Amino acid sequence: MNEQVKKDIISLIENSRDAVVCSVDENGFPNAKAMFRRKNDGMRAIWFSSNRSAIHTQQWINNSKASVYFCNSEDISSLLLIGHMRVYTDNETKQLYWEQGDEEYYVLGPTDPDYCMLCFTAENGVYMSQKKNLFNIDDKMGAVTYKYDKGWCPE
Amino acid sequence: MNEQVKKDIISLIENSRDAVVCSVDENGFPNAKAMFRRKNDGMRAIWFSSNRSAIHTQQWINNSKASVYFCNSEDISSLLLIGHMRVYTDNETKQLYWEQGDEEYYVLGPTDPDYCMLCFTAENGVYMSQKKNLFNIDDKMGAVTYKYDKGWCPE
């Protein structure tokens, strides 16, 4: 994959407020839900916040297989990332990713037992724009280190 | 489910140009792709056209488990339908659903061997708007009979 395509993929992710995130239910059916992208490390890892009691969270606890789909309907580009979703329920991770306004959804604050963080880790992807790009995620791929400074910013 | 919710669901489907349609790949991972909605019979059946050679078409031939996700980001309503996807490759069905402009994608016309029709049949659904509605599709649910008259119109 050339550098421009990598840049286009990262740009699609970072210009998307939300993504459609997919799980597999207990009967083997694919499920989908739009979720706000909280944070991303290039195209390798994407963080979402969620309710621990939500159906899709339970599905990922039982089966971590997941995908994340971004689509820009204006230029008809899309990105499907396939990988695993890990559910974080520890207070350290929850506090690390807590943002102002989250109390609207998790009224008990960063240690609300129904608040959890989800980290999707990509293994493979399909990027469609002018042409189709199939790729594997490797160590050099779109990794950006974030630091926390009143919100997460690329270093 | 009350009549207003049924109407809202049908309205969400019929005001959506496209949907995110999900399959399960050979390794058990959920996959997703935005597809144009060609036609629908209420919320029970939704038709899409596709390439027979496409990865997702092959996935549904091997495993018909599927879901279709509609989302209106303006009023934050969404609909997840869970069911099965059937792939139609016979010329009768392909000719029935052929529309002007399709030759851009299937250059050999309605009998192009790479053109196929996909029919998703819903069994269960989750509709989210002001509140969450879980439902099973039953015989009385949003079924509309379509007739062909220079395009498909509800009878």
PDB file of C-alpha atoms in Angstrom:
ATOM      1  CA  MET A   1       0.000   0.000   0.000  1.00  0.00           C
ATOM      2  CA  ASN A   2       1.425   3.387  -0.935  1.00  0.00           C
ATOM      3  CA  GLU A   3       1.727   6.328   1.440  1.00  0.00           C
ATOM      4  CA  GLN A   4      -1.102   8.305  -0.175  1.00  0.00           C
ATOM      5  CA  VAL A   5      -3.565   5.451   0.313  1.00  0.00           C
ATOM      6  CA  LYS A   6      -2.480   5.142   3.965  1.00  0.00           C
ATOM      7  CA  LYS A   7      -3.051   8.871   4.418  1.00  0.00           C
ATOM      8  CA  ASP A   8      -6.469   8.633   2.738  1.00  0.00           C
ATOM      9  CA  ILE A   9      -7.466   5.776   5.058  1.00  0.00           C
ATOM     10  CA  ILE A  10      -6.382   7.630   8.212  1.00  0.00           C
ATOM     11  CA  SER A  11      -8.160  10.726   6.943  1.00  0.00           C
ATOM     12  CA  LEU A  12     -11.404   8.761   6.397  1.00  0.00           C
ATOM     13  CA  ILE A  13     -11.210   7.401   9.959  1.00  0.00           C
ATOM     14  CA  GLU A  14     -10.359  10.718  11.590  1.00  0.00           C
ATOM     15  CA  ASN A  15     -12.975  12.701   9.667  1.00  0.00           C
ATOM     16  CA  SER A  16     -15.691  10.237  10.710  1.00  0.00           C
ATOM     17  CA  ARG A  17     -17.629  11.100  13.851  1.00  0.00           C
ATOM     18  CA  ASP A  18     -18.990   7.580  13.978  1.00  0.00           C
ATOM     19  CA  ALA A  19     -18.575   4.130  12.503  1.00  0.00           C
ATOM     20  CA  VAL A  20     -20.794   1.074  12.110  1.00  0.00           C
ATOM     21  CA  VAL A  21     -19.361  -1.536  14.460  1.00  0.00           C
ATOM     22  CA  CYS A  22     -20.237  -5.217  14.001  1.00  0.00           C
ATOM     23  CA  SER A  23     -20.395  -8.233  16.306  1.00  0.00           C
ATOM     24  CA  VAL A  24     -21.598 -11.823  15.945  1.00  0.00           C
ATOM     25  CA  ASP A  25     -24.528 -12.852  18.148  1.00  0.00           C
ATOM     26  CA  GLU A  26     -24.981 -16.139  20.018  1.00  0.00           C
ATOM     27  CA  ASN A  27     -26.774 -17.656  17.015  1.00  0.00           C
ATOM     28  CA  GLY A  28     -24.011 -16.706  14.573  1.00  0.00           C
ATOM     29  CA  PHE A  29     -25.798 -13.732  12.988  1.00  0.00           C
ATOM     30  CA  PRO A  30     -23.876 -10.523  12.280  1.00  0.00           C
ATOM     31  CA  ASN A  31     -25.116  -7.505  14.271  1.00  0.00           C
ATOM     32  CA  ALA A  32     -24.365  -3.830  13.607  1.00  0.00           C
ATOM     33  CA  LYS A  33     -24.545  -0.578  15.509  1.00  0.00           C
ATOM     34  CA  ALA A  34     -23.394   2.990  14.831  1.00  0.00           C
ATOM     35  CA  MET A  35     -20.984   4.129  17.543  1.00  0.00           C
ATOM     36  CA  PHE A  36     -19.050   7.333  18.143  1.00  0.00           C
ATOM     37  CA  ARG A  37     -15.324   6.956  17.552  1.00  0.00           C
ATOM     38  CA  ARG A  38     -13.645   8.022  20.775  1.00  0.00           C
ATOM     39  CA  LYS A  39     -10.005   7.724  19.775  1.00  0.00           C
ATOM     40  CA  ASN A  40      -7.812   5.928  17.267  1.00  0.00           C
ATOM     41  CA  ASP A  41      -4.208   4.881  16.915  1.00  0.00           C
ATOM     42  CA  GLY A  42      -3.858   5.171  13.162  1.00  0.00           C
ATOM     43  CA  MET A  43      -5.860   2.367  11.595  1.00  0.00           C
ATOM     44  CA  ARG A  44      -4.597  -0.229  14.063  1.00  0.00           C
ATOM     45  CA  ALA A  45      -6.713   0.488  17.139  1.00  0.00           C
ATOM     46  CA  ILE A  46     -10.007   2.317  17.550  1.00  0.00           C
ATOM     47  CA  TRP A  47     -11.613   3.086  20.916  1.00  0.00           C
ATOM     48  CA  PHE A  48     -15.322   3.407  21.648  1.00  0.00           C
ATOM     49  CA  SER A  49     -17.198   3.930  24.905  1.00  0.00           C
ATOM     50  CA  SER A  50     -20.265   1.855  25.641  1.00  0.00           C
ATOM     51  CA  ASN A  51     -22.675   0.473  28.208  1.00  0.00           C
ATOM     52  CA  ARG A  52     -21.472  -2.741  29.764  1.00  0.00           C
ATOM     53  CA  SER A  53     -25.091  -3.984  29.817  1.00  0.00           C
ATOM     54  CA  ALA A  54     -25.592  -3.343  26.081  1.00  0.00           C
ATOM     55  CA  ILE A  55     -26.330  -6.358  23.890  1.00  0.00           C
ATOM     56  CA  HIS A  56     -23.326  -5.773  21.614  1.00  0.00           C
ATOM     57  CA  THR A  57     -20.951  -5.458  24.595  1.00  0.00           C
ATOM     58  CA  GLN A  58     -22.156  -8.839  25.844  1.00  0.00           C
ATOM     59  CA  GLN A  59     -21.678 -10.265  22.344  1.00  0.00           C
ATOM     60  CA  TRP A  60     -18.026  -9.116  22.268  1.00  0.00           C
ATOM     61  CA  ILE A  61     -17.394 -10.505  25.759  1.00  0.00           C
ATOM     62  CA  ASN A  62     -18.591 -13.883  24.429  1.00  0.00           C
ATOM     63  CA  ASN A  63     -16.990 -13.580  20.963  1.00  0.00           C
ATOM     64  CA  SER A  64     -14.379 -10.913  20.277  1.00  0.00           C
ATOM     65  CA  LYS A  65     -14.626 -11.170  16.475  1.00  0.00           C
ATOM     66  CA  ALA A  66     -15.571  -7.731  15.181  1.00  0.00           C
ATOM     67  CA  SER A  67     -15.432  -5.285  12.314  1.00  0.00           C
ATOM     68  CA  VAL A  68     -15.573  -1.525  11.997  1.00  0.00           C
ATOM     69  CA  TYR A  69     -16.947   0.127   8.864  1.00  0.00           C
ATOM     70  CA  PHE A  70     -16.394   3.747   7.800  1.00  0.00           C
ATOM     71  CA  CYS A  71     -18.138   5.211   4.783  1.00  0.00           C
ATOM     72  CA  ASN A  72     -17.964   8.619   3.156  1.00  0.00           C
ATOM     73  CA  SER A  73     -21.071   8.859   1.002  1.00  0.00           C
ATOM     74  CA  GLU A  74     -19.799  12.007  -0.732  1.00  0.00           C
ATOM     75  CA  ASP A  75     -16.745  10.532  -2.436  1.00  0.00           C
ATOM     76  CA  ILE A  76     -18.045   6.919  -2.134  1.00  0.00           C
ATOM     77  CA  SER A  77     -14.961   5.782  -0.235  1.00  0.00           C
ATOM     78  CA  SER A  78     -15.272   3.150   2.459  1.00  0.00           C
ATOM     79  CA  LEU A  79     -13.091   1.222   4.853  1.00  0.00           C
ATOM     80  CA  LEU A  80     -13.815  -2.151   6.433  1.00  0.00           C
ATOM     81  CA  LEU A  81     -11.467  -3.176   9.235  1.00  0.00           C
ATOM     82  CA  ILE A  82     -11.678  -6.740  10.545  1.00  0.00           C
ATOM     83  CA  GLY A  83     -10.260  -7.804  13.901  1.00  0.00           C
ATOM     84  CA  HIS A  84     -11.083  -8.197  17.569  1.00  0.00           C
ATOM     85  CA  MET A  85     -12.940  -6.110  20.147  1.00  0.00           C
ATOM     86  CA  ARG A  86     -11.728  -6.090  23.728  1.00  0.00           C
ATOM     87  CA  VAL A  87     -13.992  -4.866  26.524  1.00  0.00           C
ATOM     88  CA  TYR A  88     -12.249  -2.870  29.295  1.00  0.00           C
ATOM     89  CA  THR A  89     -14.113  -2.607  32.589  1.00  0.00           C
ATOM     90  CA  ASP A  90     -11.208  -1.569  34.865  1.00  0.00           C
ATOM     91  CA  ASN A  91     -11.376   1.884  36.431  1.00  0.00           C
ATOM     92  CA  GLU A  92      -7.894   2.868  35.263  1.00  0.00           C
ATOM     93  CA  THR A  93      -8.754   2.502  31.574  1.00  0.00           C
ATOM     94  CA  LYS A  94     -12.200   4.033  32.099  1.00  0.00           C
ATOM     95  CA  GLN A  95     -10.715   7.081  33.817  1.00  0.00           C
ATOM     96  CA  LEU A  96      -8.034   7.449  31.143  1.00  0.00           C
ATOM     97  CA  TYR A  97     -10.607   7.805  28.359  1.00  0.00           C
ATOM     98  CA  TRP A  98     -13.281   9.728  30.290  1.00  0.00           C
ATOM     99  CA  GLU A  99     -14.287  12.989  28.640  1.00  0.00           C
ATOM    100  CA  GLN A 100     -16.420  15.912  29.671  1.00  0.00           C
ATOM    101  CA  GLY A 101     -20.033  15.216  28.713  1.00  0.00           C
ATOM    102  CA  ASP A 102     -19.776  11.468  29.343  1.00  0.00           C
ATOM    103  CA  GLU A 103     -21.773  11.936  32.562  1.00  0.00           C
ATOM    104  CA  GLU A 104     -24.833  12.382  30.345  1.00  0.00           C
ATOM    105  CA  TYR A 105     -24.580   8.678  29.462  1.00  0.00           C
ATOM    106  CA  TYR A 106     -22.858   7.293  32.587  1.00  0.00           C
ATOM    107  CA  VAL A 107     -24.408   9.200  35.448  1.00  0.00           C
ATOM    108  CA  LEU A 108     -22.159   7.749  38.153  1.00  0.00           C
ATOM    109  CA  GLY A 109     -19.026   9.161  36.510  1.00  0.00           C
ATOM    110  CA  PRO A 110     -15.861   7.385  35.323  1.00  0.00           C
ATOM    111  CA  THR A 111     -16.299   4.508  37.760  1.00  0.00           C
ATOM    112  CA  ASP A 112     -19.960   3.924  36.753  1.00  0.00           C
ATOM    113  CA  PRO A 113     -20.196   0.101  36.633  1.00  0.00           C
ATOM    114  CA  ASP A 114     -22.274   0.316  33.449  1.00  0.00           C
ATOM    115  CA  TYR A 115     -19.603   2.365  31.617  1.00  0.00           C
ATOM    116  CA  CYS A 116     -16.907   0.447  29.767  1.00  0.00           C
ATOM    117  CA  MET A 117     -14.369   1.137  27.056  1.00  0.00           C
ATOM    118  CA  LEU A 118     -14.108  -0.943  23.894  1.00  0.00           C
ATOM    119  CA  CYS A 119     -10.844  -1.275  21.996  1.00  0.00           C
ATOM    120  CA  PHE A 120     -11.020  -2.631  18.466  1.00  0.00           C
ATOM    121  CA  THR A 121      -7.733  -3.963  17.072  1.00  0.00           C
ATOM    122  CA  ALA A 122      -7.597  -4.388  13.299  1.00  0.00           C
ATOM    123  CA  GLU A 123      -5.947  -7.325  11.560  1.00  0.00           C
ATOM    124  CA  ASN A 124      -7.127  -6.933   7.971  1.00  0.00           C
ATOM    125  CA  GLY A 125      -8.858  -4.314   5.935  1.00  0.00           C
ATOM    126  CA  VAL A 126     -10.557  -3.453   2.681  1.00  0.00           C
ATOM    127  CA  TYR A 127     -10.375   0.152   1.479  1.00  0.00           C
ATOM    128  CA  MET A 128     -12.531   1.121  -1.494  1.00  0.00           C
ATOM    129  CA  SER A 129     -12.107   4.410  -3.302  1.00  0.00           C
ATOM    130  CA  GLN A 130     -11.124   4.680  -6.949  1.00  0.00           C
ATOM    131  CA  LYS A 131      -9.965   1.089  -6.682  1.00  0.00           C
ATOM    132  CA  LYS A 132     -10.066  -1.712  -4.176  1.00  0.00           C
ATOM    133  CA  ASN A 133      -7.206  -2.189  -1.682  1.00  0.00           C
ATOM    134  CA  LEU A 134      -7.024  -5.355   0.382  1.00  0.00           C
ATOM    135  CA  PHE A 135      -4.398  -5.243   3.121  1.00  0.00           C
ATOM    136  CA  ASN A 136      -3.066  -6.742   6.316  1.00  0.00           C
ATOM    137  CA  ILE A 137      -2.262  -4.501   9.231  1.00  0.00           C
ATOM    138  CA  ASP A 138       1.448  -4.596   9.994  1.00  0.00           C
ATOM    139  CA  ASP A 139       3.611  -2.869  12.570  1.00  0.00           C
ATOM    140  CA  LYS A 140       4.428   0.068  10.341  1.00  0.00           C
ATOM    141  CA  MET A 141       0.844   0.786   9.505  1.00  0.00           C
ATOM    142  CA  GLY A 142      -0.624   4.083  10.489  1.00  0.00           C
ATOM    143  CA  ALA A 143       0.484   3.931  14.109  1.00  0.00           C
ATOM    144  CA  VAL A 144       0.280   7.283  15.824  1.00  0.00           C
ATOM    145  CA  THR A 145       1.262   7.736  19.459  1.00  0.00           C
ATOM    146  CA  TYR A 146      -1.216   9.741  21.481  1.00  0.00           C
ATOM    147  CA  LYS A 147      -0.521  11.712  24.615  1.00  0.00           C
ATOM    148  CA  TYR A 148      -3.147  12.907  27.046  1.00  0.00           C
ATOM    149  CA  ASP A 149      -3.284  16.638  27.527  1.00  0.00           C
ATOM    150  CA  LYS A 150      -6.828  17.736  28.357  1.00  0.00           C
ATOM    151  CA  GLY A 151      -8.016  15.382  25.630  1.00  0.00           C
ATOM    152  CA  TRP A 152      -6.040  13.077  23.377  1.00  0.00           C
ATOM    153  CA  CYS A 153      -3.737  14.587  20.784  1.00  0.00           C
ATOM    154  CA  PRO A 154      -1.249  12.963  18.423  1.00  0.00           C
ATOM    155  CA  GLU A 155       2.280  13.503  19.745  1.00  0.00           C
TER     156      GLU A 155
ATOM    157  CA  MET B   1     -45.385  -2.680  18.466  1.00  0.00           C
ATOM    158  CA  ASN B   2     -47.817   0.151  17.824  1.00  0.00           C
ATOM    159  CA  GLU B   3     -48.809   1.411  14.388  1.00  0.00           C
ATOM    160  CA  GLN B   4     -46.818   4.659  14.703  1.00  0.00           C
ATOM    161  CA  VAL B   5     -43.584   2.756  15.402  1.00  0.00           C
ATOM    162  CA  LYS B   6     -44.250   0.490  12.404  1.00  0.00           C
ATOM    163  CA  LYS B   7     -44.781   3.568  10.236  1.00  0.00           C
ATOM    164  CA  ASP B   8     -41.582   5.167  11.579  1.00  0.00           C
ATOM    165  CA  ILE B   9     -39.615   2.003  10.777  1.00  0.00           C
ATOM    166  CA  ILE B  10     -40.963   1.766   7.226  1.00  0.00           C
ATOM    167  CA  SER B  11     -40.284   5.476   6.788  1.00  0.00           C
ATOM    168  CA  LEU B  12     -36.657   5.060   7.936  1.00  0.00           C
ATOM    169  CA  ILE B  13     -36.177   2.209   5.436  1.00  0.00           C
ATOM    170  CA  GLU B  14     -37.856   3.979   2.527  1.00  0.00           C
ATOM    171  CA  ASN B  15     -36.099   7.293   3.120  1.00  0.00           C
ATOM    172  CA  SER B  16     -32.699   5.570   3.134  1.00  0.00           C
ATOM    173  CA  ARG B  17     -30.886   5.405  -0.191  1.00  0.00           C
ATOM    174  CA  ASP B  18     -28.530   2.819   1.228  1.00  0.00           C
ATOM    175  CA  ALA B  19     -27.991   0.491   4.160  1.00  0.00           C
ATOM    176  CA  VAL B  20     -25.003  -1.215   5.740  1.00  0.00           C
ATOM    177  CA  VAL B  21     -25.403  -4.901   4.979  1.00  0.00           C
ATOM    178  CA  CYS B  22     -23.510  -7.513   7.029  1.00  0.00           C
ATOM    179  CA  SER B  23     -22.299 -11.039   6.377  1.00  0.00           C
ATOM    180  CA  VAL B  24     -20.110 -13.515   8.261  1.00  0.00           C
ATOM    181  CA  ASP B  25     -16.842 -14.520   6.572  1.00  0.00           C
ATOM    182  CA  GLU B  26     -15.291 -17.995   6.390  1.00  0.00           C
ATOM    183  CA  ASN B  27     -13.363 -17.351   9.628  1.00  0.00           C
ATOM    184  CA  GLY B  28     -16.447 -16.245  11.556  1.00  0.00           C
ATOM    185  CA  PHE B  29     -15.764 -12.487  11.447  1.00  0.00           C
ATOM    186  CA  PRO B  30     -18.599 -10.051  10.726  1.00  0.00           C
ATOM    187  CA  ASN B  31     -18.164  -8.080   7.491  1.00  0.00           C
ATOM    188  CA  ALA B  32     -20.030  -4.937   6.417  1.00  0.00           C
ATOM    189  CA  LYS B  33     -20.686  -3.039   3.218  1.00  0.00           C
ATOM    190  CA  ALA B  34     -22.897  -0.105   2.259  1.00  0.00           C
ATOM    191  CA  MET B  35     -25.332  -1.113  -0.486  1.00  0.00           C
ATOM    192  CA  PHE B  36     -28.084   0.699  -2.349  1.00  0.00           C
ATOM    193  CA  ARG B  37     -31.554  -0.443  -1.349  1.00  0.00           C
ATOM    194  CA  ARG B  38     -33.242  -1.534  -4.572  1.00  0.00           C
ATOM    195  CA  LYS B  39     -36.695  -2.398  -3.291  1.00  0.00           C
ATOM    196  CA  ASN B  40     -38.431  -3.405  -0.088  1.00  0.00           C
ATOM    197  CA  ASP B  41     -41.581  -5.185   0.969  1.00  0.00           C
ATOM    198  CA  GLY B  42     -42.279  -3.324   4.180  1.00  0.00           C
ATOM    199  CA  MET B  43     -39.661  -4.355   6.719  1.00  0.00           C
ATOM    200  CA  ARG B  44     -39.905  -8.032   5.828  1.00  0.00           C
ATOM    201  CA  ALA B  45     -37.864  -8.223   2.636  1.00  0.00           C
ATOM    202  CA  ILE B  46     -35.242  -5.904   1.167  1.00  0.00           C
ATOM    203  CA  TRP B  47     -33.691  -6.332  -2.269  1.00  0.00           C
ATOM    204  CA  PHE B  48     -30.193  -5.291  -3.344  1.00  0.00           C
ATOM    205  CA  SER B  49     -28.317  -5.803  -6.607  1.00  0.00           C
ATOM    206  CA  SER B  50     -24.721  -6.961  -6.535  1.00  0.00           C
ATOM    207  CA  ASN B  51     -21.827  -8.585  -8.341  1.00  0.00           C
ATOM    208  CA  ARG B  52     -21.901 -12.351  -8.147  1.00  0.00           C
ATOM    209  CA  SER B  53     -18.091 -12.327  -7.889  1.00  0.00           C
ATOM    210  CA  ALA B  54     -18.080  -9.918  -4.907  1.00  0.00           C
ATOM    211  CA  ILE B  55     -16.636 -11.217  -1.636  1.00  0.00           C
ATOM    212  CA  HIS B  56     -19.838 -10.564   0.332  1.00  0.00           C
ATOM    213  CA  THR B  57     -21.978 -12.392  -2.276  1.00  0.00           C
ATOM    214  CA  GLN B  58     -19.727 -15.433  -1.914  1.00  0.00           C
ATOM    215  CA  GLN B  59     -20.013 -15.150   1.878  1.00  0.00           C
ATOM    216  CA  TRP B  60     -23.837 -15.233   1.706  1.00  0.00           C
ATOM    217  CA  ILE B  61     -23.773 -18.194  -0.701  1.00  0.00           C
ATOM    218  CA  ASN B  62     -21.722 -20.050   1.951  1.00  0.00           C
ATOM    219  CA  ASN B  63     -23.592 -18.678   4.987  1.00  0.00           C
ATOM    220  CA  SER B  64     -26.931 -16.916   4.555  1.00  0.00           C
ATOM    221  CA  LYS B  65     -26.895 -15.281   8.014  1.00  0.00           C
ATOM    222  CA  ALA B  66     -27.124 -11.535   7.496  1.00  0.00           C
ATOM    223  CA  SER B  67     -28.187  -8.216   8.914  1.00  0.00           C
ATOM    224  CA  VAL B  68     -29.207  -4.876   7.444  1.00  0.00           C
ATOM    225  CA  TYR B  69     -28.623  -1.639   9.342  1.00  0.00           C
ATOM    226  CA  PHE B  70     -30.297   1.698   8.646  1.00  0.00           C
ATOM    227  CA  CYS B  71     -29.307   4.844  10.502  1.00  0.00           C
ATOM    228  CA  ASN B  72     -30.607   8.389  10.383  1.00  0.00           C
ATOM    229  CA  SER B  73     -27.880  10.510  11.938  1.00  0.00           C
ATOM    230  CA  GLU B  74     -30.152  13.563  12.096  1.00  0.00           C
ATOM    231  CA  ASP B  75     -32.761  12.219  14.523  1.00  0.00           C
ATOM    232  CA  ILE B  76     -30.428   9.442  15.826  1.00  0.00           C
ATOM    233  CA  SER B  77     -32.884   6.693  14.908  1.00  0.00           C
ATOM    234  CA  SER B  78     -31.605   3.346  13.732  1.00  0.00           C
ATOM    235  CA  LEU B  79     -32.918  -0.031  12.659  1.00  0.00           C
ATOM    236  CA  LEU B  80     -31.109  -3.357  12.781  1.00  0.00           C
ATOM    237  CA  LEU B  81     -32.831  -6.204  10.957  1.00  0.00           C
ATOM    238  CA  ILE B  82     -31.462  -9.723  11.425  1.00  0.00           C
ATOM    239  CA  GLY B  83     -32.251 -12.570   9.053  1.00  0.00           C
ATOM    240  CA  HIS B  84     -31.065 -14.358   5.945  1.00  0.00           C
ATOM    241  CA  MET B  85     -29.730 -13.252   2.553  1.00  0.00           C
ATOM    242  CA  ARG B  86     -30.623 -15.251  -0.526  1.00  0.00           C
ATOM    243  CA  VAL B  87     -28.633 -14.837  -3.731  1.00  0.00           C
ATOM    244  CA  TYR B  88     -30.664 -14.990  -6.973  1.00  0.00           C
ATOM    245  CA  THR B  89     -28.726 -15.719 -10.150  1.00  0.00           C
ATOM    246  CA  ASP B  90     -31.613 -16.783 -12.424  1.00  0.00           C
ATOM    247  CA  ASN B  91     -32.370 -14.569 -15.415  1.00  0.00           C
ATOM    248  CA  GLU B  92     -36.083 -14.259 -14.593  1.00  0.00           C
ATOM    249  CA  THR B  93     -35.413 -12.591 -11.221  1.00  0.00           C
ATOM    250  CA  LYS B  94     -32.563 -10.519 -12.652  1.00  0.00           C
ATOM    251  CA  GLN B  95     -34.757  -9.226 -15.466  1.00  0.00           C
ATOM    252  CA  LEU B  96     -37.615  -8.483 -13.070  1.00  0.00           C
ATOM    253  CA  TYR B  97     -35.482  -6.138 -10.961  1.00  0.00           C
ATOM    254  CA  TRP B  98     -33.368  -4.627 -13.753  1.00  0.00           C
ATOM    255  CA  GLU B  99     -33.498  -0.837 -13.866  1.00  0.00           C
ATOM    256  CA  GLN B 100     -32.265   1.778 -16.289  1.00  0.00           C
ATOM    257  CA  GLY B 101     -28.678   2.696 -15.384  1.00  0.00           C
ATOM    258  CA  ASP B 102     -27.777  -0.805 -14.203  1.00  0.00           C
ATOM    259  CA  GLU B 103     -25.772  -1.301 -17.415  1.00  0.00           C
ATOM    260  CA  GLU B 104     -23.150   1.011 -15.879  1.00  0.00           C
ATOM    261  CA  TYR B 105     -22.364  -1.762 -13.384  1.00  0.00           C
ATOM    262  CA  TYR B 106     -23.355  -4.869 -15.373  1.00  0.00           C
ATOM    263  CA  VAL B 107     -22.248  -4.136 -18.914  1.00  0.00           C
ATOM    264  CA  LEU B 108     -23.752  -7.261 -20.473  1.00  0.00           C
ATOM    265  CA  GLY B 109     -27.267  -6.253 -19.429  1.00  0.00           C
ATOM    266  CA  PRO B 110     -29.827  -8.119 -17.306  1.00  0.00           C
ATOM    267  CA  THR B 111     -28.382 -11.524 -18.177  1.00  0.00           C
ATOM    268  CA  ASP B 112     -24.789 -10.464 -17.293  1.00  0.00           C
ATOM    269  CA  PRO B 113     -23.432 -13.523 -15.450  1.00  0.00           C
ATOM    270  CA  ASP B 114     -21.763 -11.262 -12.871  1.00  0.00           C
ATOM    271  CA  TYR B 115     -25.065  -9.506 -12.007  1.00  0.00           C
ATOM    272  CA  CYS B 116     -27.189 -11.042  -9.284  1.00  0.00           C
ATOM    273  CA  MET B 117     -30.014  -9.976  -7.004  1.00  0.00           C
ATOM    274  CA  LEU B 118     -29.873 -10.337  -3.230  1.00  0.00           C
ATOM    275  CA  CYS B 119     -33.031 -10.702  -1.153  1.00  0.00           C
ATOM    276  CA  PHE B 120     -32.728 -10.152   2.582  1.00  0.00           C
ATOM    277  CA  THR B 121     -35.559 -11.596   4.673  1.00  0.00           C
ATOM    278  CA  ALA B 122     -35.859 -10.252   8.213  1.00  0.00           C
ATOM    279  CA  GLU B 123     -36.680 -12.383  11.226  1.00  0.00           C
ATOM    280  CA  ASN B 124     -35.927 -10.046  14.137  1.00  0.00           C
ATOM    281  CA  GLY B 125     -35.231  -6.406  14.595  1.00  0.00           C
ATOM    282  CA  VAL B 126     -34.106  -3.673  16.936  1.00  0.00           C
ATOM    283  CA  TYR B 127     -35.446  -0.161  16.346  1.00  0.00           C
ATOM    284  CA  MET B 128     -33.896   2.661  18.357  1.00  0.00           C
ATOM    285  CA  SER B 129     -35.424   6.129  18.458  1.00  0.00           C
ATOM    286  CA  GLN B 130     -36.698   7.751  21.620  1.00  0.00           C
ATOM    287  CA  LYS B 131     -36.708   4.296  23.139  1.00  0.00           C
ATOM    288  CA  LYS B 132     -35.605   0.817  22.214  1.00  0.00           C
ATOM    289  CA  ASN B 133     -37.985  -1.576  20.438  1.00  0.00           C
ATOM    290  CA  LEU B 134     -37.073  -5.247  20.097  1.00  0.00           C
ATOM    291  CA  PHE B 135     -39.393  -7.199  17.833  1.00  0.00           C
ATOM    292  CA  ASN B 136     -39.975 -10.327  15.807  1.00  0.00           C
ATOM    293  CA  ILE B 137     -41.197 -10.056  12.260  1.00  0.00           C
ATOM    294  CA  ASP B 138     -44.644 -11.605  11.905  1.00  0.00           C
ATOM    295  CA  ASP B 139     -47.057 -11.993   9.037  1.00  0.00           C
ATOM    296  CA  LYS B 140     -48.878  -8.755   9.726  1.00  0.00           C
ATOM    297  CA  MET B 141     -45.744  -6.695   9.831  1.00  0.00           C
ATOM    298  CA  GLY B 142     -45.311  -3.948   7.306  1.00  0.00           C
ATOM    299  CA  ALA B 143     -45.974  -6.128   4.310  1.00  0.00           C
ATOM    300  CA  VAL B 144     -46.689  -4.113   1.192  1.00  0.00           C
ATOM    301  CA  THR B 145     -47.472  -5.712  -2.133  1.00  0.00           C
ATOM    302  CA  TYR B 146     -45.548  -4.217  -5.012  1.00  0.00           C
ATOM    303  CA  LYS B 147     -46.562  -4.190  -8.650  1.00  0.00           C
ATOM    304  CA  TYR B 148     -44.274  -3.465 -11.569  1.00  0.00           C
ATOM    305  CA  ASP B 149     -45.311  -0.494 -13.659  1.00  0.00           C
ATOM    306  CA  LYS B 150     -42.222   1.172 -15.156  1.00  0.00           C
ATOM    307  CA  GLY B 151     -40.573   0.752 -11.780  1.00  0.00           C
ATOM    308  CA  TRP B 152     -41.876  -0.784  -8.585  1.00  0.00           C
ATOM    309  CA  CYS B 153     -44.735   0.939  -6.814  1.00  0.00           C
ATOM    310  CA  PRO B 154     -46.786  -0.129  -3.815  1.00  0.00           C
ATOM    311  CA  GLU B 155     -50.189  -1.398  -5.003  1.00  0.00           C
TER     312      GLU B 155
END
